[in-house]
Amino acid sequence: INISVFPPSNACIGRYILNMQITSCGHTYQRCLGDFYVLFNPWCADDPVYMDNQAHREEYVLNEHGILYEGVHKHITSRPWHFGQFEEGILDICLKILDMGASYHHGSDRDHCWRNDPVHVSMVVNHMISSHTTNSIMKIPENNDYLKGTKPFSWNGSVPILQQWYNGRCRPVRYGYCGSLASVMCTVMRCLGIPSRVITNFCFPCSIENPLGINEIFDCTGKNLCGKDKLWRYHCWNESWMARRDLNQCCGDWQCLDPTPLETGRGSACSGPTWVRSIREGELDLDYDGHHMFSRVNSNYIGWLSQNDAKKVKFFCDAWPCGQHLITKSVGSEQFEDITGAYKYELGSVKNKEAYYRAYRRIHPGYCNASNCHIERELSSLKNPFLGDSGINMRLKMANCPMYGEDVQLHWLLENLRGENKSLKFNLSAQIVTYSGCPMDQFWKDSVNVTLGPREVKKIPLCISYSQYGPYLCDHNIMKVVAVSDPECGEVLMVSRDIVINRPPVIVKLLSQPRLKVPCTAEISFCNPLQEDMKNCVMTLEGCGLFKEPMTIDLGTLASNQQARTIVEFTPYRLGSHRLLANFGCHRF
């Protein structure tokens, strides 16, 4: 007997048991034929996650290889990620996540009726990734302290994280960051049949008091003071494709889901699903967290100088709104795709202003009947004055692309826009900044007097040596360089630049072509570029279809300029596109 099962498009996803009842000669008995899984089906036109583009289905459902984008908007870095949604046991783990999070929206899971709705499923998964519950999948370290767990940036893929959570009796894995949280969620969603991708947004505001304004405070030396607001250098979240039946949508579209708990006026919470198009249009009453997502890509930057008498003044700078660059991995390519236009219209365009006014009225109820001119005047009063208004133009330009061990070379460009001399005293500083905008150690300070003749342009070279920044950089490979004028000179002028220090590369070379169940070898090499020893060096290897578990190699201590080479043997255990990922860690990074 051949049995074909055709579950309807509104069937609840999950594991089913197939029984056969047989009646013969007046006797009835049952036989269990086995079990099977029902998932969302993006190939089925009647399914709410239907995606009609085959290349997109292959990328957003079937592809196990991803890329995480990090750094700053002027210097984007990338690293590979192994989603591993088809690895053995991952589907059962994903269904366990739904079981553990079922009570989040529905009180109990006695009936599974909500499991046929990708909106509710995505809410549960979003909540389970890193909420404050005891069964969440990952924890984010508090105060950047992760001595009692794994370094957040040392993970290569989602599979070890999900396996550790499942095998550890569903206790949170320590530790993750926004990129790993979004990637784990992408793995779970793809495994369940929901097309998904990871998004990176650069210049991401996290403001508690003013949803559409982010405040940064500096002292007279240029040091960034730790305030309530944080300007994240980048932030990752997840997008999933589905039709929002709750919004009467008949066709699928991208929905924004952020599994990282962020501080809001209501406390710490995850966001989504939020229709991406509603964010662009400023239609914030359509979604659960539309006002949060809109503010995170449209907030205005407000910079303050804190003086000794506790007085704060706005300085002259050229600041752009937040959400300057939103990118994701391109379909079928290793390059990134700029999707900023999906979240916001071109800056300064009529549609961009209309969407902003529309959102402003919904975020600030007191302005629900205000005219556009009234709102524009309010916004203008909040913004910093431009540098050009002071008669000076300044910018910091990189002269090199520094790697660990190399000095940072900058050019400080100044231009006098007026017809008279300008004499100013500037304080210079450099400070470590985490990806989440927390200011760390200020390790370099200097001061310089600058005189500019009428219409004169000057280029001043700046150098920050490795011996100055090296002891402070650690895992946080971002520093902020600031030049701020002395308040006693009159108008306060400021220019800043976020700088990424590149990690040295790990070279992976396959010595033979991977074939199913045939032993294969690879050479992994790394060279210590520092003028000092690297201690406690560890290499972590992970391979899609190559290793069933991550491999850790203890390299001990590497002397200056010493190259570490190791030969790794493995046997591919399943077909597919294979990729070997290597992550190097030591006491420095």
Coordinates of C-alpha atoms in Angstrom, one line a residue:
I1 CA 0.0 0.0 0.0
N2 CA 1.4 3.4 -1.0
I3 CA 0.1 6.2 1.3
S4 CA 0.3 9.9 0.3
V5 CA -0.4 12.6 2.9
F6 CA -1.5 16.0 1.8
P7 CA -1.8 18.3 4.8
P8 CA -3.8 21.5 4.2
S9 CA -2.0 24.8 4.0
N10 CA -3.4 25.8 7.3
A11 CA -2.2 22.7 9.2
C12 CA -0.3 23.3 12.4
I13 CA 3.4 22.7 12.1
G14 CA 5.0 20.0 14.2
R15 CA 5.6 16.3 14.6
Y16 CA 2.8 13.9 13.7
I17 CA 2.3 10.2 14.3
L18 CA 0.8 8.2 11.4
N19 CA -1.5 5.3 12.6
M20 CA -3.3 2.9 10.4
Q21 CA -6.5 1.2 11.5
I22 CA -7.2 -2.3 10.0
T23 CA -10.5 -4.2 10.2
S24 CA -10.4 -7.8 9.2
C25 CA -12.8 -10.7 10.0
G26 CA -14.6 -8.6 12.5
H27 CA -11.4 -7.6 14.3
T28 CA -10.0 -4.1 14.4
Y29 CA -6.5 -3.2 15.4
Q30 CA -4.1 -0.3 14.9
R31 CA -0.6 -0.2 13.6
C32 CA 1.8 2.7 13.9
L33 CA 3.4 3.4 10.5
G34 CA 5.8 6.1 11.8
D35 CA 6.0 9.8 12.3
F36 CA 6.4 12.8 10.0
Y37 CA 6.9 16.5 10.3
V38 CA 4.7 19.3 8.9
L39 CA 6.4 22.6 8.2
F40 CA 5.5 25.9 6.6
N41 CA 5.9 25.6 2.8
P42 CA 7.2 28.7 0.9
W43 CA 6.8 26.7 -2.4
C44 CA 3.0 26.4 -1.8
A45 CA 1.0 29.4 -3.2
D46 CA -1.7 28.9 -0.5
D47 CA 0.8 29.0 2.4
P48 CA 1.2 32.4 4.2
V49 CA 5.0 32.2 3.8
Y50 CA 4.8 31.6 0.0
M51 CA 7.7 33.1 -1.9
D52 CA 7.4 33.1 -5.6
N53 CA 11.0 33.6 -6.5
Q54 CA 13.0 30.4 -6.7
A55 CA 16.4 32.1 -6.2
H56 CA 15.1 33.8 -3.1
R57 CA 13.8 30.5 -1.7
E58 CA 17.2 28.9 -2.2
E59 CA 18.9 31.8 -0.4
Y60 CA 16.4 32.5 2.4
V61 CA 15.2 28.9 3.1
L62 CA 17.8 26.4 1.8
N63 CA 21.1 28.2 2.2
E64 CA 23.0 27.1 5.3
H65 CA 25.8 29.6 4.9
G66 CA 25.4 33.2 5.9
I67 CA 27.5 36.3 6.4
L68 CA 27.4 38.7 9.4
Y69 CA 28.2 42.3 8.7
E70 CA 29.8 44.4 11.5
G71 CA 32.1 47.4 12.0
V72 CA 31.0 51.0 11.3
H73 CA 29.2 52.4 8.4
K74 CA 32.4 53.8 6.9
H75 CA 34.3 50.5 7.4
I76 CA 32.1 47.4 7.1
T77 CA 33.6 44.1 8.1
S78 CA 32.2 40.7 7.5
R79 CA 32.6 37.1 8.8
P80 CA 30.9 33.9 7.8
W81 CA 28.2 32.1 9.8
H82 CA 27.0 28.5 9.6
F83 CA 23.2 28.5 10.1
G84 CA 23.0 24.7 9.9
Q85 CA 19.2 24.4 9.7
F86 CA 19.4 20.9 8.1
E87 CA 21.9 19.5 10.6
E88 CA 20.7 16.3 12.5
G89 CA 18.5 17.1 15.5
I90 CA 18.1 20.8 14.8
L91 CA 14.4 20.4 13.7
D92 CA 13.6 18.7 17.0
I93 CA 15.3 21.5 18.9
C94 CA 13.3 24.1 17.0
L95 CA 10.1 22.4 17.9
K96 CA 11.2 22.2 21.5
I97 CA 11.6 26.0 21.4
L98 CA 8.0 26.3 20.4
D99 CA 7.0 23.9 23.2
M100 CA 8.9 26.0 25.8
G101 CA 7.6 29.3 24.5
A102 CA 4.0 28.3 23.9
S103 CA 2.7 30.0 27.0
Y104 CA 4.2 33.4 26.0
H105 CA 1.1 34.4 24.0
H106 CA -1.4 31.7 24.7
G107 CA -1.4 30.8 28.4
S108 CA -1.2 27.1 27.6
D109 CA -0.4 24.8 24.7
R110 CA -3.3 22.4 25.2
D111 CA -4.4 23.2 21.7
H112 CA -1.8 23.9 19.0
C113 CA -4.1 26.1 16.8
W114 CA -1.7 29.0 16.9
R115 CA 1.1 26.9 15.2
N116 CA -0.4 27.4 11.8
D117 CA 0.2 31.1 11.9
P118 CA 3.7 32.3 11.1
V119 CA 3.0 35.6 12.9
H120 CA 2.4 33.9 16.3
V121 CA 5.2 31.4 15.7
S122 CA 7.7 34.2 15.0
M123 CA 6.6 36.0 18.2
V124 CA 7.3 32.9 20.2
V125 CA 10.7 32.3 18.6
N126 CA 11.6 36.0 19.0
H127 CA 10.7 35.8 22.7
M128 CA 12.6 32.6 23.3
I129 CA 15.9 33.7 21.8
S130 CA 17.1 36.0 24.6
S131 CA 14.2 37.1 26.8
H132 CA 14.5 37.3 30.6
T133 CA 12.9 33.9 31.0
T134 CA 14.8 31.0 32.6
N135 CA 14.5 29.0 29.4
S136 CA 15.7 31.5 26.8
I137 CA 18.3 30.3 24.4
M138 CA 21.1 32.9 24.9
K139 CA 22.1 35.5 27.5
I140 CA 23.8 38.8 26.7
P141 CA 26.7 39.6 29.2
E142 CA 26.0 42.4 31.6
N143 CA 28.5 45.2 31.7
N144 CA 30.6 43.5 29.1
D145 CA 31.6 40.8 31.6
Y146 CA 31.7 37.3 30.1
L147 CA 34.3 35.6 32.2
K148 CA 31.8 32.9 33.3
G149 CA 30.9 31.9 29.7
T150 CA 32.0 31.9 26.1
K151 CA 33.1 35.1 24.4
P152 CA 30.2 36.4 22.3
F153 CA 32.3 36.9 19.2
S154 CA 33.8 33.4 19.3
W155 CA 30.8 31.5 17.9
N156 CA 31.0 30.4 14.2
G157 CA 27.4 29.1 13.8
S158 CA 24.0 28.4 15.3
V159 CA 24.3 24.6 15.7
P160 CA 26.6 24.5 18.8
I161 CA 24.4 27.1 20.5
L162 CA 21.2 25.3 19.9
Q163 CA 22.7 22.0 20.9
Q164 CA 24.2 23.4 24.1
W165 CA 20.8 24.9 25.0
Y166 CA 19.0 21.6 24.3
N167 CA 21.5 19.3 26.0
G168 CA 21.8 21.7 29.0
R169 CA 18.1 21.2 30.0
C170 CA 17.1 24.4 28.1
R171 CA 19.2 26.7 30.2
P172 CA 20.5 29.9 28.5
V173 CA 23.8 29.7 26.7
R174 CA 26.4 32.2 27.9
Y175 CA 27.1 34.4 26.0
G176 CA 25.8 36.1 22.8
Y177 CA 25.5 39.4 21.1
C178 CA 23.0 40.9 18.6
G179 CA 24.6 39.2 15.6
S180 CA 24.5 35.7 17.1
L181 CA 21.0 36.2 18.5
A182 CA 19.7 37.2 15.0
S183 CA 21.6 34.4 13.4
V184 CA 20.2 31.7 15.7
M185 CA 16.7 33.1 15.1
C186 CA 17.3 32.9 11.3
T187 CA 18.3 29.2 11.7
V188 CA 15.1 28.4 13.6
M189 CA 12.9 30.2 11.2
R190 CA 14.5 28.7 8.1
C191 CA 14.3 25.3 9.7
L192 CA 10.5 25.7 10.3
G193 CA 10.1 26.7 6.6
I194 CA 9.8 30.5 7.0
P195 CA 12.1 32.5 4.7
S196 CA 14.5 34.6 6.8
R197 CA 17.6 36.7 6.7
V198 CA 19.9 38.7 9.0
I199 CA 19.9 42.5 8.7
T200 CA 22.7 44.9 10.0
N201 CA 21.9 48.5 10.7
F202 CA 24.7 51.0 11.3
C203 CA 24.3 53.9 13.7
F204 CA 21.6 52.3 15.7
P205 CA 20.1 54.5 18.6
C206 CA 18.9 53.1 21.9
S207 CA 17.1 56.0 23.7
I208 CA 14.8 55.7 26.6
E209 CA 13.5 59.3 27.0
N210 CA 13.3 60.6 23.5
P211 CA 12.3 58.0 20.8
L212 CA 13.3 60.2 17.9
G213 CA 16.5 61.7 19.4
I214 CA 19.8 60.2 20.6
N215 CA 22.0 62.2 23.0
E216 CA 25.7 61.8 23.3
I217 CA 27.6 63.8 26.0
F218 CA 31.3 64.7 25.9
D219 CA 33.6 66.5 28.3
C220 CA 36.0 69.2 27.3
T221 CA 38.8 66.7 26.5
G222 CA 36.6 64.9 24.0
K223 CA 35.8 61.9 26.2
N224 CA 32.5 60.3 25.6
L225 CA 30.6 60.2 28.9
C226 CA 28.3 57.3 29.8
G227 CA 24.8 58.5 29.7
K228 CA 21.3 56.9 29.5
D229 CA 21.3 56.9 25.7
K230 CA 23.5 54.6 23.6
L231 CA 24.4 54.9 20.0
W232 CA 25.2 51.4 18.8
R233 CA 27.8 51.3 16.1
Y234 CA 25.8 48.5 14.5
H235 CA 22.9 46.2 15.4
C236 CA 21.6 43.0 13.8
W237 CA 18.1 41.8 13.7
N238 CA 16.0 39.3 11.6
E239 CA 13.6 39.7 8.7
S240 CA 11.1 36.9 7.9
W241 CA 8.8 36.6 4.9
M242 CA 5.1 36.1 5.6
A243 CA 1.6 37.3 4.8
R244 CA 0.2 39.3 7.7
R245 CA -3.4 38.0 7.8
D246 CA -3.9 40.1 10.9
L247 CA -3.3 43.1 8.6
N248 CA -5.4 41.7 5.9
Q249 CA -2.4 41.0 3.7
C250 CA -2.9 38.5 0.9
C251 CA 0.7 38.3 -0.2
G252 CA 3.9 37.8 1.7
D253 CA 6.3 40.6 2.6
W254 CA 9.3 41.2 4.9
Q255 CA 8.6 41.5 8.6
C256 CA 11.1 42.8 11.0
L257 CA 11.9 40.8 14.2
D258 CA 14.5 41.9 16.7
P259 CA 15.3 39.2 19.3
T260 CA 17.8 41.4 21.2
P261 CA 16.1 42.8 24.3
L262 CA 16.4 46.6 24.3
E263 CA 15.5 49.2 26.8
T264 CA 12.2 51.0 26.0
G265 CA 9.9 53.3 27.9
R266 CA 8.1 50.1 29.0
G267 CA 11.3 48.3 30.1
S268 CA 13.4 45.7 28.3
A269 CA 11.6 44.0 25.4
C270 CA 12.1 42.3 22.0
S271 CA 10.4 43.8 18.9
G272 CA 8.3 42.4 16.1
P273 CA 6.9 41.3 13.9
T274 CA 6.8 44.7 12.2
W275 CA 5.9 45.2 8.6
V276 CA 9.0 46.8 7.0
R277 CA 6.9 48.8 4.6
S278 CA 4.9 50.3 7.5
I279 CA 8.2 51.6 8.9
R280 CA 9.1 53.3 5.6
E281 CA 5.6 54.9 5.4
G282 CA 5.5 56.0 9.1
E283 CA 2.3 54.0 9.5
L284 CA 3.1 53.0 13.1
D285 CA -0.4 52.0 14.2
L286 CA -0.4 48.9 12.0
D287 CA 2.1 46.9 14.0
Y288 CA 3.1 45.7 17.5
D289 CA 6.3 47.7 17.7
G290 CA 6.3 50.0 14.7
H291 CA 7.2 53.1 16.7
H292 CA 10.3 51.3 18.2
M293 CA 11.6 50.2 14.8
F294 CA 10.9 53.6 13.1
S295 CA 12.9 55.5 15.7
R296 CA 15.8 53.1 15.4
V297 CA 16.3 54.0 11.7
N298 CA 15.2 57.7 11.8
S299 CA 16.4 59.2 15.1
N300 CA 18.3 62.4 15.1
Y301 CA 21.8 62.7 16.6
I302 CA 22.2 65.4 19.4
G303 CA 25.6 66.0 20.7
W304 CA 26.4 67.9 24.0
L305 CA 29.5 69.3 25.7
S306 CA 29.4 69.0 29.4
Q307 CA 31.2 71.8 31.2
N308 CA 32.6 72.0 34.7
D309 CA 29.6 73.9 36.1
A310 CA 27.3 71.0 35.0
K311 CA 26.1 73.1 32.1
K312 CA 25.6 71.4 28.8
V313 CA 25.9 73.2 25.4
K314 CA 25.3 71.8 21.9
F315 CA 28.4 71.8 19.7
F316 CA 28.8 72.5 16.0
C317 CA 29.0 69.2 14.1
D318 CA 27.8 67.7 10.9
A319 CA 25.5 64.9 12.1
W320 CA 23.4 62.5 10.0
P321 CA 20.2 60.8 11.2
C322 CA 20.6 57.3 12.5
G323 CA 20.1 54.2 10.3
Q324 CA 22.6 55.4 7.7
H325 CA 23.2 52.0 6.2
L326 CA 21.0 48.8 6.3
I327 CA 22.5 45.8 4.6
T328 CA 22.1 42.0 4.2
K329 CA 23.7 39.2 2.3
S330 CA 22.9 39.3 -1.5
V331 CA 21.0 36.5 -3.1
G332 CA 23.4 33.9 -4.4
S333 CA 26.4 36.1 -3.7
E334 CA 29.0 36.8 -1.0
Q335 CA 28.5 40.6 -1.4
F336 CA 26.1 42.6 0.6
E337 CA 22.9 44.2 -0.6
D338 CA 21.9 47.7 0.6
I339 CA 18.2 47.6 1.6
T340 CA 18.1 51.1 3.3
G341 CA 15.4 52.1 0.7
A342 CA 13.1 49.4 2.1
Y343 CA 13.1 51.1 5.5
K344 CA 13.2 54.8 4.6
Y345 CA 12.8 57.1 1.6
E346 CA 15.8 59.1 0.4
L347 CA 16.9 61.6 3.1
G348 CA 15.3 65.0 2.5
S349 CA 12.8 63.8 -0.1
V350 CA 9.1 64.8 0.1
K351 CA 8.1 61.2 0.9
N352 CA 10.7 61.0 3.6
K353 CA 9.4 64.1 5.3
E354 CA 5.8 63.0 5.0
A355 CA 6.5 59.7 6.6
Y356 CA 8.5 61.3 9.4
Y357 CA 5.7 63.8 10.2
R358 CA 3.2 61.0 10.1
A359 CA 5.3 58.9 12.6
Y360 CA 6.0 61.9 14.8
R361 CA 2.3 62.5 15.3
R362 CA 1.8 58.9 16.4
I363 CA 4.9 58.8 18.7
H364 CA 4.1 62.2 20.3
P365 CA 0.3 62.3 20.9
G366 CA 0.6 66.0 21.8
Y367 CA 1.4 66.8 18.1
C368 CA -1.4 64.7 16.6
N369 CA -3.0 67.9 15.2
A370 CA 0.2 69.9 14.7
S371 CA 1.1 71.2 11.2
N372 CA 4.1 70.1 9.4
C373 CA 5.7 73.5 9.9
H374 CA 5.2 73.2 13.6
I375 CA 6.9 69.8 13.8
E376 CA 9.7 71.0 11.6
R377 CA 10.4 74.0 13.9
E378 CA 10.4 71.6 16.8
L379 CA 12.9 69.3 15.1
S380 CA 15.2 72.2 14.1
S381 CA 15.4 73.4 17.7
L382 CA 16.7 70.0 18.8
K383 CA 19.4 69.5 16.1
N384 CA 23.0 70.5 16.5
P385 CA 24.2 73.5 14.4
F386 CA 26.2 72.5 11.4
L387 CA 30.0 73.1 11.3
G388 CA 29.6 75.2 8.2
D389 CA 27.5 77.7 10.1
S390 CA 30.5 78.5 12.3
G391 CA 32.7 79.2 9.3
I392 CA 34.8 76.1 9.7
N393 CA 34.7 72.7 7.9
M394 CA 36.4 69.7 9.5
R395 CA 36.7 66.0 8.9
L396 CA 38.9 63.1 9.9
K397 CA 40.1 61.0 7.0
M398 CA 41.8 57.6 7.4
A399 CA 45.3 57.4 5.9
N400 CA 45.5 53.6 6.3
C401 CA 43.4 50.6 7.1
P402 CA 45.0 49.5 10.4
M403 CA 45.3 45.9 11.6
Y404 CA 46.2 44.7 15.1
G405 CA 49.8 45.7 15.7
E406 CA 49.8 48.6 13.3
D407 CA 49.6 52.3 14.1
V408 CA 46.5 54.3 13.2
Q409 CA 47.2 57.1 10.7
L410 CA 44.7 59.9 10.2
H411 CA 44.5 63.2 8.3
W412 CA 42.7 66.0 10.1
L413 CA 41.3 68.3 7.4
L414 CA 40.3 71.9 8.3
E415 CA 39.0 74.6 6.1
N416 CA 38.3 78.2 7.0
L417 CA 35.2 79.3 5.1
R418 CA 35.5 83.0 6.1
G419 CA 37.6 85.9 5.0
E420 CA 39.3 86.5 8.3
N421 CA 41.8 84.6 10.4
K422 CA 40.7 81.9 12.8
S423 CA 42.7 80.8 15.9
L424 CA 41.4 77.9 17.9
K425 CA 42.6 75.5 20.5
F426 CA 41.5 71.9 20.1
N427 CA 41.6 68.9 22.5
L428 CA 42.1 65.6 20.9
S429 CA 41.3 62.2 22.4
A430 CA 40.8 58.5 21.5
Q431 CA 38.6 56.1 23.4
I432 CA 37.6 52.5 23.1
V433 CA 33.9 52.0 22.3
T434 CA 31.9 48.8 22.3
Y435 CA 29.7 47.8 19.4
S436 CA 26.7 48.7 21.6
G437 CA 27.9 52.2 22.2
C438 CA 29.3 51.9 25.7
P439 CA 32.3 54.2 26.2
M440 CA 35.3 52.4 27.7
D441 CA 38.9 53.6 28.4
Q442 CA 40.1 56.9 27.1
F443 CA 43.7 56.0 26.3
W444 CA 45.0 59.0 24.4
K445 CA 44.8 62.7 24.9
D446 CA 46.5 65.7 23.2
S447 CA 45.9 69.4 22.5
V448 CA 46.9 71.6 19.6
N449 CA 46.6 75.2 18.6
V450 CA 45.4 75.8 15.0
T451 CA 45.5 79.1 13.1
L452 CA 43.8 79.3 9.8
G453 CA 44.2 82.2 7.4
P454 CA 41.3 83.5 5.2
R455 CA 39.9 80.6 3.1
E456 CA 42.9 78.5 4.2
V457 CA 42.8 74.7 4.1
K458 CA 45.1 72.7 6.4
K459 CA 45.9 69.0 6.7
I460 CA 47.2 67.9 10.0
P461 CA 48.6 64.3 10.3
L462 CA 47.6 62.3 13.5
C463 CA 49.1 59.1 14.6
I464 CA 48.0 56.7 17.4
S465 CA 50.5 54.0 18.0
Y466 CA 49.7 50.4 18.7
S467 CA 51.5 50.7 22.1
Q468 CA 48.9 53.3 23.0
Y469 CA 45.7 51.5 22.0
G470 CA 46.9 47.8 22.1
P471 CA 46.5 47.3 25.9
Y472 CA 42.9 48.6 25.8
L473 CA 41.4 47.2 22.6
C474 CA 40.6 43.5 23.7
D475 CA 37.4 42.2 22.0
H476 CA 36.2 45.7 21.3
N477 CA 38.0 46.5 18.1
I478 CA 36.3 49.9 17.7
M479 CA 37.8 53.2 18.9
K480 CA 36.5 56.8 18.6
V481 CA 38.8 59.7 17.8
V482 CA 37.5 63.2 18.7
A483 CA 38.7 66.7 18.2
V484 CA 36.7 69.3 20.1
S485 CA 37.5 73.1 20.4
D486 CA 38.2 74.7 23.8
P487 CA 34.9 76.3 25.0
E488 CA 36.9 79.4 26.0
C489 CA 37.5 80.1 22.4
G490 CA 33.8 80.8 21.8
E491 CA 31.8 78.4 19.7
V492 CA 32.3 74.7 20.4
L493 CA 33.3 72.8 17.3
M494 CA 33.6 69.0 17.1
V495 CA 34.6 66.3 14.6
S496 CA 34.8 62.6 15.3
R497 CA 35.6 59.3 13.6
D498 CA 34.9 55.7 14.5
I499 CA 37.8 53.5 13.6
V500 CA 37.8 49.7 13.2
I501 CA 41.0 47.8 13.9
N502 CA 41.0 44.7 11.7
R503 CA 41.8 41.3 13.1
P504 CA 44.6 39.4 11.5
P505 CA 43.3 36.8 9.0
V506 CA 43.1 33.0 9.5
I507 CA 44.0 31.2 6.3
V508 CA 42.1 28.0 5.5
K509 CA 43.4 25.9 2.7
L510 CA 41.8 22.6 1.6
L511 CA 44.5 20.0 0.6
S512 CA 42.0 17.8 -1.1
Q513 CA 38.5 18.0 -2.6
P514 CA 35.8 17.0 0.0
R515 CA 33.9 13.9 -1.0
L516 CA 31.2 12.1 0.9
K517 CA 32.6 9.6 3.5
V518 CA 36.1 10.1 2.1
P519 CA 38.8 11.4 4.5
C520 CA 39.9 15.0 3.7
T521 CA 42.6 17.3 5.0
A522 CA 42.9 21.1 5.5
E523 CA 45.7 23.4 6.5
I524 CA 44.8 26.2 9.0
S525 CA 47.5 28.9 9.5
F526 CA 47.7 32.1 11.5
C527 CA 50.6 34.5 12.0
N528 CA 51.1 36.7 15.1
P529 CA 51.5 40.2 13.8
L530 CA 52.2 41.8 17.2
Q531 CA 55.6 42.7 18.7
E532 CA 54.7 40.6 21.7
D533 CA 53.7 37.1 22.6
M534 CA 50.1 36.0 22.3
K535 CA 49.1 33.8 25.2
N536 CA 46.3 31.2 25.5
C537 CA 45.8 31.0 21.8
V538 CA 42.9 28.8 20.7
M539 CA 41.5 27.9 17.2
T540 CA 37.9 26.9 16.9
L541 CA 36.8 25.0 13.8
E542 CA 33.4 24.3 12.5
G543 CA 32.3 22.9 9.2
C544 CA 28.9 22.4 7.6
G545 CA 28.7 18.7 6.7
L546 CA 32.3 18.2 7.7
F547 CA 32.3 18.1 11.6
K548 CA 29.4 16.9 13.6
E549 CA 30.8 19.0 16.6
P550 CA 33.1 22.0 16.7
M551 CA 36.8 21.3 17.0
T552 CA 39.0 23.2 19.4
I553 CA 42.8 23.3 19.0
D554 CA 45.0 24.7 21.8
L555 CA 47.9 26.6 20.2
G556 CA 49.4 27.7 23.5
T557 CA 51.7 30.8 23.2
L558 CA 52.7 32.4 19.8
A559 CA 55.8 34.5 19.7
S560 CA 56.0 37.7 17.7
N561 CA 55.7 37.0 14.0
Q562 CA 55.4 33.3 14.6
Q563 CA 53.2 31.4 12.3
A564 CA 51.0 28.6 13.6
R565 CA 50.1 25.8 11.1
T566 CA 47.9 22.9 11.9
I567 CA 46.6 20.0 9.7
V568 CA 43.1 18.9 10.3
E569 CA 41.6 15.7 9.1
F570 CA 37.8 15.1 8.7
T571 CA 35.4 13.0 6.8
P572 CA 32.3 14.7 5.2
Y573 CA 29.2 13.0 6.5
R574 CA 26.6 14.4 4.2
L575 CA 26.1 16.0 0.8
G576 CA 25.8 19.7 0.3
S577 CA 27.8 22.9 0.0
H578 CA 30.7 22.5 2.4
R579 CA 32.5 25.4 4.2
L580 CA 35.2 25.2 6.9
L581 CA 35.0 28.1 9.4
A582 CA 38.0 29.0 11.7
N583 CA 37.9 31.4 14.6
F584 CA 41.1 32.5 16.4
G585 CA 41.0 33.7 20.0
C586 CA 43.6 34.7 22.6
H587 CA 44.1 37.0 25.5
R588 CA 44.0 40.0 23.1
F589 CA 40.9 39.2 21.0

